[in-house]
PDB file with one MODEL, atoms N, CA, C and O in Angstrom:
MODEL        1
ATOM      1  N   UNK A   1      -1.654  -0.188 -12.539  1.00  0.00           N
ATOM      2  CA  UNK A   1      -0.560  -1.118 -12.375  1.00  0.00           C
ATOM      3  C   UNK A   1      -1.116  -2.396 -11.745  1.00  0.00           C
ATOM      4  O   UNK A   1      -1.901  -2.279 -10.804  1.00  0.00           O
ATOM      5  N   UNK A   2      -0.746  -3.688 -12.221  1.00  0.00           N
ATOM      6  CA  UNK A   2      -1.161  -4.668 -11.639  1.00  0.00           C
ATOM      7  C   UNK A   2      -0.192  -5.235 -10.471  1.00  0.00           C
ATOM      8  O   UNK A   2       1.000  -5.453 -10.689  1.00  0.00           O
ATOM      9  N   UNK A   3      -0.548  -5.364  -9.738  1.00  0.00           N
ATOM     10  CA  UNK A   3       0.314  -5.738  -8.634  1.00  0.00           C
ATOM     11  C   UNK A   3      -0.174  -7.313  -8.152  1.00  0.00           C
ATOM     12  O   UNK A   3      -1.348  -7.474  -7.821  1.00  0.00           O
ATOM     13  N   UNK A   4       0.890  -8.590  -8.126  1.00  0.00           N
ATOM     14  CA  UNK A   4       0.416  -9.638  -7.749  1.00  0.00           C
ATOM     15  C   UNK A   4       0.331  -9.795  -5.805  1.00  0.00           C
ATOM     16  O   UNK A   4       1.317  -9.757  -5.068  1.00  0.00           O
ATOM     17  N   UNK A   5      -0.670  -9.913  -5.496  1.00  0.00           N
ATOM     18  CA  UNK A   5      -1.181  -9.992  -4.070  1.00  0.00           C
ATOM     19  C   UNK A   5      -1.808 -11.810  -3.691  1.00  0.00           C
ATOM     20  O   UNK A   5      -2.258 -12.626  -4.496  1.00  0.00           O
ATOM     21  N   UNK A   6      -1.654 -11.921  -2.565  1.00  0.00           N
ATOM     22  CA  UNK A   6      -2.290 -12.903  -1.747  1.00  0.00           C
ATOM     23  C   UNK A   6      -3.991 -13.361  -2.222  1.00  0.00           C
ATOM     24  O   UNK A   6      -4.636 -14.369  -1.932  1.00  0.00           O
ATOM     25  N   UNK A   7      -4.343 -12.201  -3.029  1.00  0.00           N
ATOM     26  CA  UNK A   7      -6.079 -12.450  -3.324  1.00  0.00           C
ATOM     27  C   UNK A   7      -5.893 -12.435  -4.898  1.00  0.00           C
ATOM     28  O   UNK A   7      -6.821 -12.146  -5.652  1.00  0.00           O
ATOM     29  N   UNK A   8      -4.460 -12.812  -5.390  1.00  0.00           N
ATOM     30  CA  UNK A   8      -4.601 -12.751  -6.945  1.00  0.00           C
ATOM     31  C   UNK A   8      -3.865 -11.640  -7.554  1.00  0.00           C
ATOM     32  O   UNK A   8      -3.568 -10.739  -6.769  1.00  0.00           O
ATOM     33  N   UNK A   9      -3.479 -11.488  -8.852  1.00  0.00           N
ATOM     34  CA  UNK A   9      -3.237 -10.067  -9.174  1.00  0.00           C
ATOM     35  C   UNK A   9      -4.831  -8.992  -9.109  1.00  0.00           C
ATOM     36  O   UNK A   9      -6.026  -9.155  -9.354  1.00  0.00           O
ATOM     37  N   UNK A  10      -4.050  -8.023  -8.689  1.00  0.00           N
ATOM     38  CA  UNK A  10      -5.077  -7.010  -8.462  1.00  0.00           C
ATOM     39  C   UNK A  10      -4.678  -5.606  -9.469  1.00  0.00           C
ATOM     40  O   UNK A  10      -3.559  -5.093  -9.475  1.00  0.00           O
ATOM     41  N   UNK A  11      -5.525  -5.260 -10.070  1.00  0.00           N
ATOM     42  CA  UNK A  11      -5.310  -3.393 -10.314  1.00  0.00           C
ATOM     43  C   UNK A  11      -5.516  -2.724  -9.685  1.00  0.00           C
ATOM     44  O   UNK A  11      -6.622  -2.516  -9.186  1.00  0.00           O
ATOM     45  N   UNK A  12      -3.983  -1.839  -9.379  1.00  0.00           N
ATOM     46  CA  UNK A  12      -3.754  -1.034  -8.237  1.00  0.00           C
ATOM     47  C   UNK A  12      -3.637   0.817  -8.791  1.00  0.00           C
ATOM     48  O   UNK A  12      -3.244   1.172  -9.902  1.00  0.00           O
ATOM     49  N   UNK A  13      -3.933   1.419  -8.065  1.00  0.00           N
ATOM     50  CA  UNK A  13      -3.829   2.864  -7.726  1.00  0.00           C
ATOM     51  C   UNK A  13      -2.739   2.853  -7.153  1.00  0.00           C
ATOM     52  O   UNK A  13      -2.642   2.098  -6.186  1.00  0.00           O
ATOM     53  N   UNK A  14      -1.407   3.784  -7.599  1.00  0.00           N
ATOM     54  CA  UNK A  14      -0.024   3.917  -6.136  1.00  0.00           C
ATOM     55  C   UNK A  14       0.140   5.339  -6.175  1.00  0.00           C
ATOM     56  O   UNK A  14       0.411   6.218  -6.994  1.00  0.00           O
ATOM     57  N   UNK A  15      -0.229   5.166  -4.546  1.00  0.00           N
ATOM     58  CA  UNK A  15      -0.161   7.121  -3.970  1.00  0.00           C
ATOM     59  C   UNK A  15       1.482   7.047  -3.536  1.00  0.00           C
ATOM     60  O   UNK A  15       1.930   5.933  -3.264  1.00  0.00           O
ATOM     61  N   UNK A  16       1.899   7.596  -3.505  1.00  0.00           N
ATOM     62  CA  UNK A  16       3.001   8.351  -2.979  1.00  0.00           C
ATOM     63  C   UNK A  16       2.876   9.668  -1.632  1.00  0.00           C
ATOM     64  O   UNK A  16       2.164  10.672  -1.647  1.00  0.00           O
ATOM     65  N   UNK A  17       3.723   9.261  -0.687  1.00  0.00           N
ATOM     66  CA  UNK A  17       2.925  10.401   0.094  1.00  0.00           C
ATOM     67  C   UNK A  17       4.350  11.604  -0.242  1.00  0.00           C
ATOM     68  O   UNK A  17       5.521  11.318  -0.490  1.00  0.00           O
ATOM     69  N   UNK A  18       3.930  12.494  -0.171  1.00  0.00           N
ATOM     70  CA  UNK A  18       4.838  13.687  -0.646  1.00  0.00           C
ATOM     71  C   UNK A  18       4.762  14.769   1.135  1.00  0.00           C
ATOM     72  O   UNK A  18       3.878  15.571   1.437  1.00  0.00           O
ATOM     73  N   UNK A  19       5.660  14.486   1.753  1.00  0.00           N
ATOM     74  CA  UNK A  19       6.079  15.472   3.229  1.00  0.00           C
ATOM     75  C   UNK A  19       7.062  17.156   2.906  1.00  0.00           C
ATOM     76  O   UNK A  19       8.041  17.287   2.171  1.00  0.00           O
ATOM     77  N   UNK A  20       6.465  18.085   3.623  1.00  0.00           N
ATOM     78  CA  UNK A  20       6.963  19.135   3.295  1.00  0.00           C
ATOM     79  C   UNK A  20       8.776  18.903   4.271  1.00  0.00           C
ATOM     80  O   UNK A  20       9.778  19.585   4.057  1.00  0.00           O
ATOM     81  N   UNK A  21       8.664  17.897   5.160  1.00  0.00           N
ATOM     82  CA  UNK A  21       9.918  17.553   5.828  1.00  0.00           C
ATOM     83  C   UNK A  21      10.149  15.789   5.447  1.00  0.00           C
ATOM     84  O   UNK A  21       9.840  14.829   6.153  1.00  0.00           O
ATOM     85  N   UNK A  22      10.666  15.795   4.363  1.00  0.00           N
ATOM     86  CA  UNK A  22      10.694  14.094   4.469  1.00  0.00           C
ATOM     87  C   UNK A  22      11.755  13.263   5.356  1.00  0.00           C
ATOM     88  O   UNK A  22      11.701  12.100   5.756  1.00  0.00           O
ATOM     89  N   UNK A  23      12.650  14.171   5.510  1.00  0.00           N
ATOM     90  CA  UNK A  23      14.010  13.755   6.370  1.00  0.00           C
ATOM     91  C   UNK A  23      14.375  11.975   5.874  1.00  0.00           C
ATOM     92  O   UNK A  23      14.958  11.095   6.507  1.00  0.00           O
ATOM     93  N   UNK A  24      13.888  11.960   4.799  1.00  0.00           N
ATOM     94  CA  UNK A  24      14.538  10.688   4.397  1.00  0.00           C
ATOM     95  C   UNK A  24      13.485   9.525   4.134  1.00  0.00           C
ATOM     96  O   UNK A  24      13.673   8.566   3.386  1.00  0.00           O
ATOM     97  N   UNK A  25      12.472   9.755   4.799  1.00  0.00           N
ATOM     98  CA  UNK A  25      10.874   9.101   4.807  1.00  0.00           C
ATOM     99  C   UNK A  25      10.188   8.645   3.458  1.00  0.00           C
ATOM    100  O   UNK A  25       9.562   9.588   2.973  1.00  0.00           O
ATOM    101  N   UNK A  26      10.123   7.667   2.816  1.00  0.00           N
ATOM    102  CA  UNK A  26       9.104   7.763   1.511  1.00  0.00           C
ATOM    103  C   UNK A  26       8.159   7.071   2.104  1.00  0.00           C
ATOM    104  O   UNK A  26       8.630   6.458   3.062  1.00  0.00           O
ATOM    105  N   UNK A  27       6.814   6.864   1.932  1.00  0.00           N
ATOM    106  CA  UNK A  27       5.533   5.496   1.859  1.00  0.00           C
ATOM    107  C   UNK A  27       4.658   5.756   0.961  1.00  0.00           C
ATOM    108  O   UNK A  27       3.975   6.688   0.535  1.00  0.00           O
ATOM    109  N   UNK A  28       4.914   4.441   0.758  1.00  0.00           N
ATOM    110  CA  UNK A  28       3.979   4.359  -0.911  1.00  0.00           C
ATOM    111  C   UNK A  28       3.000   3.415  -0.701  1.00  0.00           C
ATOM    112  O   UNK A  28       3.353   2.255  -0.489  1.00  0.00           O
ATOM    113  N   UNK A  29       1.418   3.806  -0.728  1.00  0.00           N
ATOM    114  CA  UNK A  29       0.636   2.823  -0.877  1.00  0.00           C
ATOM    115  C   UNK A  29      -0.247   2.216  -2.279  1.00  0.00           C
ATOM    116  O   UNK A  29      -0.843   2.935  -3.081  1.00  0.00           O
ATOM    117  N   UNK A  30      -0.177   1.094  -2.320  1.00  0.00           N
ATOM    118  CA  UNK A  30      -0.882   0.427  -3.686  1.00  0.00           C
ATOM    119  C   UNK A  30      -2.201   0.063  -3.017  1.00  0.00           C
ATOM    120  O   UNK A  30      -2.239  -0.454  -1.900  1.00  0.00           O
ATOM    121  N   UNK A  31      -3.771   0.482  -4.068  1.00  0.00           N
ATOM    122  CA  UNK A  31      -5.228   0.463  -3.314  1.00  0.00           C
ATOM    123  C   UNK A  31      -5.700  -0.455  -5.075  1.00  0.00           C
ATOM    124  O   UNK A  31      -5.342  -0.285  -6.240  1.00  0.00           O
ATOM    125  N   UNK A  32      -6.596  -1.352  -4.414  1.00  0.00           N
ATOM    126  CA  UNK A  32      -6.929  -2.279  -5.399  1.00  0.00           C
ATOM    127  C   UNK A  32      -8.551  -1.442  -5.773  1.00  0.00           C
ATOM    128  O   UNK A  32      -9.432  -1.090  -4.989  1.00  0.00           O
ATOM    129  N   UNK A  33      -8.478  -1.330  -7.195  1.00  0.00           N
ATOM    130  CA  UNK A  33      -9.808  -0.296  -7.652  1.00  0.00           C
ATOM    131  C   UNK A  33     -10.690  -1.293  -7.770  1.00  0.00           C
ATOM    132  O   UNK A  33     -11.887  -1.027  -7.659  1.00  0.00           O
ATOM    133  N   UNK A  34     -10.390  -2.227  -7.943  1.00  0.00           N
ATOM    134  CA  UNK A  34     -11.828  -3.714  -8.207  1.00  0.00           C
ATOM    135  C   UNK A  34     -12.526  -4.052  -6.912  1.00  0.00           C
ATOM    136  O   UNK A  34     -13.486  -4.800  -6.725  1.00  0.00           O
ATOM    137  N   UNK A  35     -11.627  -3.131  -5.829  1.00  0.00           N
ATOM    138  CA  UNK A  35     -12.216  -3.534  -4.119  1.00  0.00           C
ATOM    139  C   UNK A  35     -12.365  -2.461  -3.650  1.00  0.00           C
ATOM    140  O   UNK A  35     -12.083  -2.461  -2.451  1.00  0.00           O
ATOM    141  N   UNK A  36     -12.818  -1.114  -4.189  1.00  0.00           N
ATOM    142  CA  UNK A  36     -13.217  -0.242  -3.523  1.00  0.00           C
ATOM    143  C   UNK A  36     -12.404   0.249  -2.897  1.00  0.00           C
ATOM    144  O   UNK A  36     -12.515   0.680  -1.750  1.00  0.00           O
ATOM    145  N   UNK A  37     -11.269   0.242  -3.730  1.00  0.00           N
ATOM    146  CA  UNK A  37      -9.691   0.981  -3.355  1.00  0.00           C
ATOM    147  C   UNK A  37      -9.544   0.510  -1.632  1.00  0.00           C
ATOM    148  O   UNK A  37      -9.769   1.034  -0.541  1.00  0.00           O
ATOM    149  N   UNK A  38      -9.217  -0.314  -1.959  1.00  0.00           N
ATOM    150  CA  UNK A  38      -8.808  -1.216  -0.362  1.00  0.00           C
ATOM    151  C   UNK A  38      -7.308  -0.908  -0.141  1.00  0.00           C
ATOM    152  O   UNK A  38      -6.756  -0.999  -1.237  1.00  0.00           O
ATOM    153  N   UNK A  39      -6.671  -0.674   0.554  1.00  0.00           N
ATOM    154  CA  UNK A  39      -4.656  -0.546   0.757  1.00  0.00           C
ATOM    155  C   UNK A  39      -4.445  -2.128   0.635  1.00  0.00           C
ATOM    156  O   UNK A  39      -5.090  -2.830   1.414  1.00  0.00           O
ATOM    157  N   UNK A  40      -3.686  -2.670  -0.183  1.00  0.00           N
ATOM    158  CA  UNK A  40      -3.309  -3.698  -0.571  1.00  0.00           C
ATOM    159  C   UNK A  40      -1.573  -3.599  -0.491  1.00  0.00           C
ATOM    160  O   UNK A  40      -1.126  -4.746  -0.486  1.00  0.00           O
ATOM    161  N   UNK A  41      -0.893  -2.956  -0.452  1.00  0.00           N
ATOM    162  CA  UNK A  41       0.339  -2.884   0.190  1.00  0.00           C
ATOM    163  C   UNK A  41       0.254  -1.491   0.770  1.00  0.00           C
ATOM    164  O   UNK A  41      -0.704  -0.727   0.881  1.00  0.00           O
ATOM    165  N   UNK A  42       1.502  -1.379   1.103  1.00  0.00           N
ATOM    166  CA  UNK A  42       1.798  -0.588   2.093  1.00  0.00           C
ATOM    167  C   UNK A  42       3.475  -0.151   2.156  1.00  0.00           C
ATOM    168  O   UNK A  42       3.949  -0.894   3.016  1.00  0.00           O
ATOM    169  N   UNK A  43       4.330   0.541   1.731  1.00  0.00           N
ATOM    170  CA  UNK A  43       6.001   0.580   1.790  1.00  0.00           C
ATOM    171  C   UNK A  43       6.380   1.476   2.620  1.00  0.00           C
ATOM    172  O   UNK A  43       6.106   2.561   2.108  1.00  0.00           O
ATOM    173  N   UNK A  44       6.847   1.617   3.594  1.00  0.00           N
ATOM    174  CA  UNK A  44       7.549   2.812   4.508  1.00  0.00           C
ATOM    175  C   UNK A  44       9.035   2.358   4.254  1.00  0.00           C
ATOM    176  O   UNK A  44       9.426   1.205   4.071  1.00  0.00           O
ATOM    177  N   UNK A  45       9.876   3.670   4.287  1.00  0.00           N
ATOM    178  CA  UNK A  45      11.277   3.164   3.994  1.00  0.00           C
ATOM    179  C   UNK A  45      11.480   4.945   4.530  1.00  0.00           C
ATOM    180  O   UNK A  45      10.776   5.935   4.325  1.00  0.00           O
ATOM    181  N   UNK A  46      13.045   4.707   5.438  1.00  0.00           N
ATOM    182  CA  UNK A  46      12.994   5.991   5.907  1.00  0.00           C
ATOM    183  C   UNK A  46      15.158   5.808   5.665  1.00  0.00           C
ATOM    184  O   UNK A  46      15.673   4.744   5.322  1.00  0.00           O
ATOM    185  N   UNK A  47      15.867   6.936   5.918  1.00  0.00           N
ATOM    186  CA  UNK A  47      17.441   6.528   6.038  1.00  0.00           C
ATOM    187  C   UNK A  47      18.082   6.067   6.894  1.00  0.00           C
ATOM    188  O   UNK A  47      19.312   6.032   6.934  1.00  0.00           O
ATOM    189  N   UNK A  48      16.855   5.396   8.181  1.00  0.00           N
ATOM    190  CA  UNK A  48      18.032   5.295   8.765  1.00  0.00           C
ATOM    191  C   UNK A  48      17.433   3.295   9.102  1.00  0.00           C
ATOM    192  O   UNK A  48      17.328   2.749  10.201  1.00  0.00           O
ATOM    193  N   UNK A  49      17.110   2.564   7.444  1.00  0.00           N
ATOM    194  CA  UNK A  49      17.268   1.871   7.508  1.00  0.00           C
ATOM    195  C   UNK A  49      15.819   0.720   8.180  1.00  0.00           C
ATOM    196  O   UNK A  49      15.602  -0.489   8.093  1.00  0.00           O
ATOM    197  N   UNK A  50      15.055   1.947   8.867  1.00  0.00           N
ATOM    198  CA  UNK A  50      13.728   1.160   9.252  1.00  0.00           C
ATOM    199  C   UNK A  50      12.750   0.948   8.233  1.00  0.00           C
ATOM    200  O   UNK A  50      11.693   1.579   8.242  1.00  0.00           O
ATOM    201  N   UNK A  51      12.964   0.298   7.557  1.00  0.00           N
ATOM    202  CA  UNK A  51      11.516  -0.364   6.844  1.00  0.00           C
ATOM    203  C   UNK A  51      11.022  -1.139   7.118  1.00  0.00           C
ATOM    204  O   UNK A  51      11.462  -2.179   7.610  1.00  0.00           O
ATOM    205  N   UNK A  52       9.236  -0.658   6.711  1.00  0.00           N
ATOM    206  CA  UNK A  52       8.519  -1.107   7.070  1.00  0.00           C
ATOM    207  C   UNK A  52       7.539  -1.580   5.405  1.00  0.00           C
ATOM    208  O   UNK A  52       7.424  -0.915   4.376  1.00  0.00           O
ATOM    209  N   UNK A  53       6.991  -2.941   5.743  1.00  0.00           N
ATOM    210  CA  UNK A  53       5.841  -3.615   5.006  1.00  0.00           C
ATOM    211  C   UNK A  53       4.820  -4.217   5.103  1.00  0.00           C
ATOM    212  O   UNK A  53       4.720  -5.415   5.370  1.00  0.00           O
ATOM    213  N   UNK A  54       3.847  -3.366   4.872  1.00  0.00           N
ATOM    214  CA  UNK A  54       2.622  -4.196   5.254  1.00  0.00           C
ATOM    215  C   UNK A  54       1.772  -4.617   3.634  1.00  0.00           C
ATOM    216  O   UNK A  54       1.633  -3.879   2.659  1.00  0.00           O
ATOM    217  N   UNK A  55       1.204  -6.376   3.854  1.00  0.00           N
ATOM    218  CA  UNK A  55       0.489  -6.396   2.579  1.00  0.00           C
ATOM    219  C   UNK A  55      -0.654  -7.161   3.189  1.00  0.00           C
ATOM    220  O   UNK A  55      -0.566  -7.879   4.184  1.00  0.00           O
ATOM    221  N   UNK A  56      -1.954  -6.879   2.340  1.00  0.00           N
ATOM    222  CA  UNK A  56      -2.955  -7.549   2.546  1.00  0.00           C
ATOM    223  C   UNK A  56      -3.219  -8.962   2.266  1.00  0.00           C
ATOM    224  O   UNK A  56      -3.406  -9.196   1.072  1.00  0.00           O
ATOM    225  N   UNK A  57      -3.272  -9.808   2.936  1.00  0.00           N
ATOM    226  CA  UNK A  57      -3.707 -10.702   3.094  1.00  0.00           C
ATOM    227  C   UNK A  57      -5.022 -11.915   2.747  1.00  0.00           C
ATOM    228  O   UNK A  57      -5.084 -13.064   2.309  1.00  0.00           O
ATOM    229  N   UNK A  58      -5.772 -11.078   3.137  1.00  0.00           N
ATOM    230  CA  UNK A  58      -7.684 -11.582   3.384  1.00  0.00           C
ATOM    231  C   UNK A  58      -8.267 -10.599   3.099  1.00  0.00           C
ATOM    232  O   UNK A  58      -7.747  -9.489   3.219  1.00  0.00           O
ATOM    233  N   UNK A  59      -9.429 -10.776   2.674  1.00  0.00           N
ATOM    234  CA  UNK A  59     -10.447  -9.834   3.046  1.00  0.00           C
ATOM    235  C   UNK A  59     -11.332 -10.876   3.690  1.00  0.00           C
ATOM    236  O   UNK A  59     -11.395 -12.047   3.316  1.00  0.00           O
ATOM    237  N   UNK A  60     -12.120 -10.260   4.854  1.00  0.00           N
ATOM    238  CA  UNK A  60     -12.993 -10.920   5.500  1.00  0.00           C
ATOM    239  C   UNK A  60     -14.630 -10.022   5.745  1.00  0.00           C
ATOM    240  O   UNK A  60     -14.659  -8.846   6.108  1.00  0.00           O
ATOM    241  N   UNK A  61     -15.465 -10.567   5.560  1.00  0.00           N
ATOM    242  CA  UNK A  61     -16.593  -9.466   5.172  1.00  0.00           C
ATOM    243  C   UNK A  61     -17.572  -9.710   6.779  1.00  0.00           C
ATOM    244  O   UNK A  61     -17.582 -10.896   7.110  1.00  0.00           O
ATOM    245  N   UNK A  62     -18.068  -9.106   7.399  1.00  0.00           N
ATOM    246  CA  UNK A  62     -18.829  -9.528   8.334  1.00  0.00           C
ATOM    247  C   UNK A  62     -20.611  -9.402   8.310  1.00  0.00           C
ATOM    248  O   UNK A  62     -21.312  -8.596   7.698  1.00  0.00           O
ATOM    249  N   UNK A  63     -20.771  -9.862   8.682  1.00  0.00           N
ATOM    250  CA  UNK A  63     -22.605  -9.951   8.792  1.00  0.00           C
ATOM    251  C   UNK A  63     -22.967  -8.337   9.281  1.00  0.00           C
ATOM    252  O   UNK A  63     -22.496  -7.577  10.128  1.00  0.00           O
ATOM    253  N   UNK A  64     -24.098  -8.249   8.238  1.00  0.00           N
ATOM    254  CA  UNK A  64     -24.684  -6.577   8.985  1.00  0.00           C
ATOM    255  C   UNK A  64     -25.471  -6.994  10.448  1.00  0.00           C
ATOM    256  O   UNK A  64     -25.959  -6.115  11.158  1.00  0.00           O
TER     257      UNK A  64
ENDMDL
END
């Protein structure tokens, strides 16, 4: 799935997390395969209305 992100559209992997108690809980993460499956979003959504979103931004590489 291509998903459009901050670094461009990217091709994404989307996990689903599957809980033996979900009590209402889904999070779904999208991982970009061209970056070494990096988490490039992030969805928490639960019933009682707290969602949460996180998306990537940057990548920033540092000196060995």
């Amino acid at each position: 799935q291509v998903l459009n992100t901050a670094l461009g559209p990217l091709n994404t992997v989307r996990v689903d997390r599957i809980r033996k108690t979900a009590n209402g809980k889904t999070t779904r993460s999208w991982f970009a395969v061209d970056k070494n499956y990096i988490p490039v979003l992030i969805q928490q959504n639960d019933d009682n209305g707290d969602d949460i979103e996180m998306r990537l931004i940057a990548i920033r590489y540092a000196a060995p």
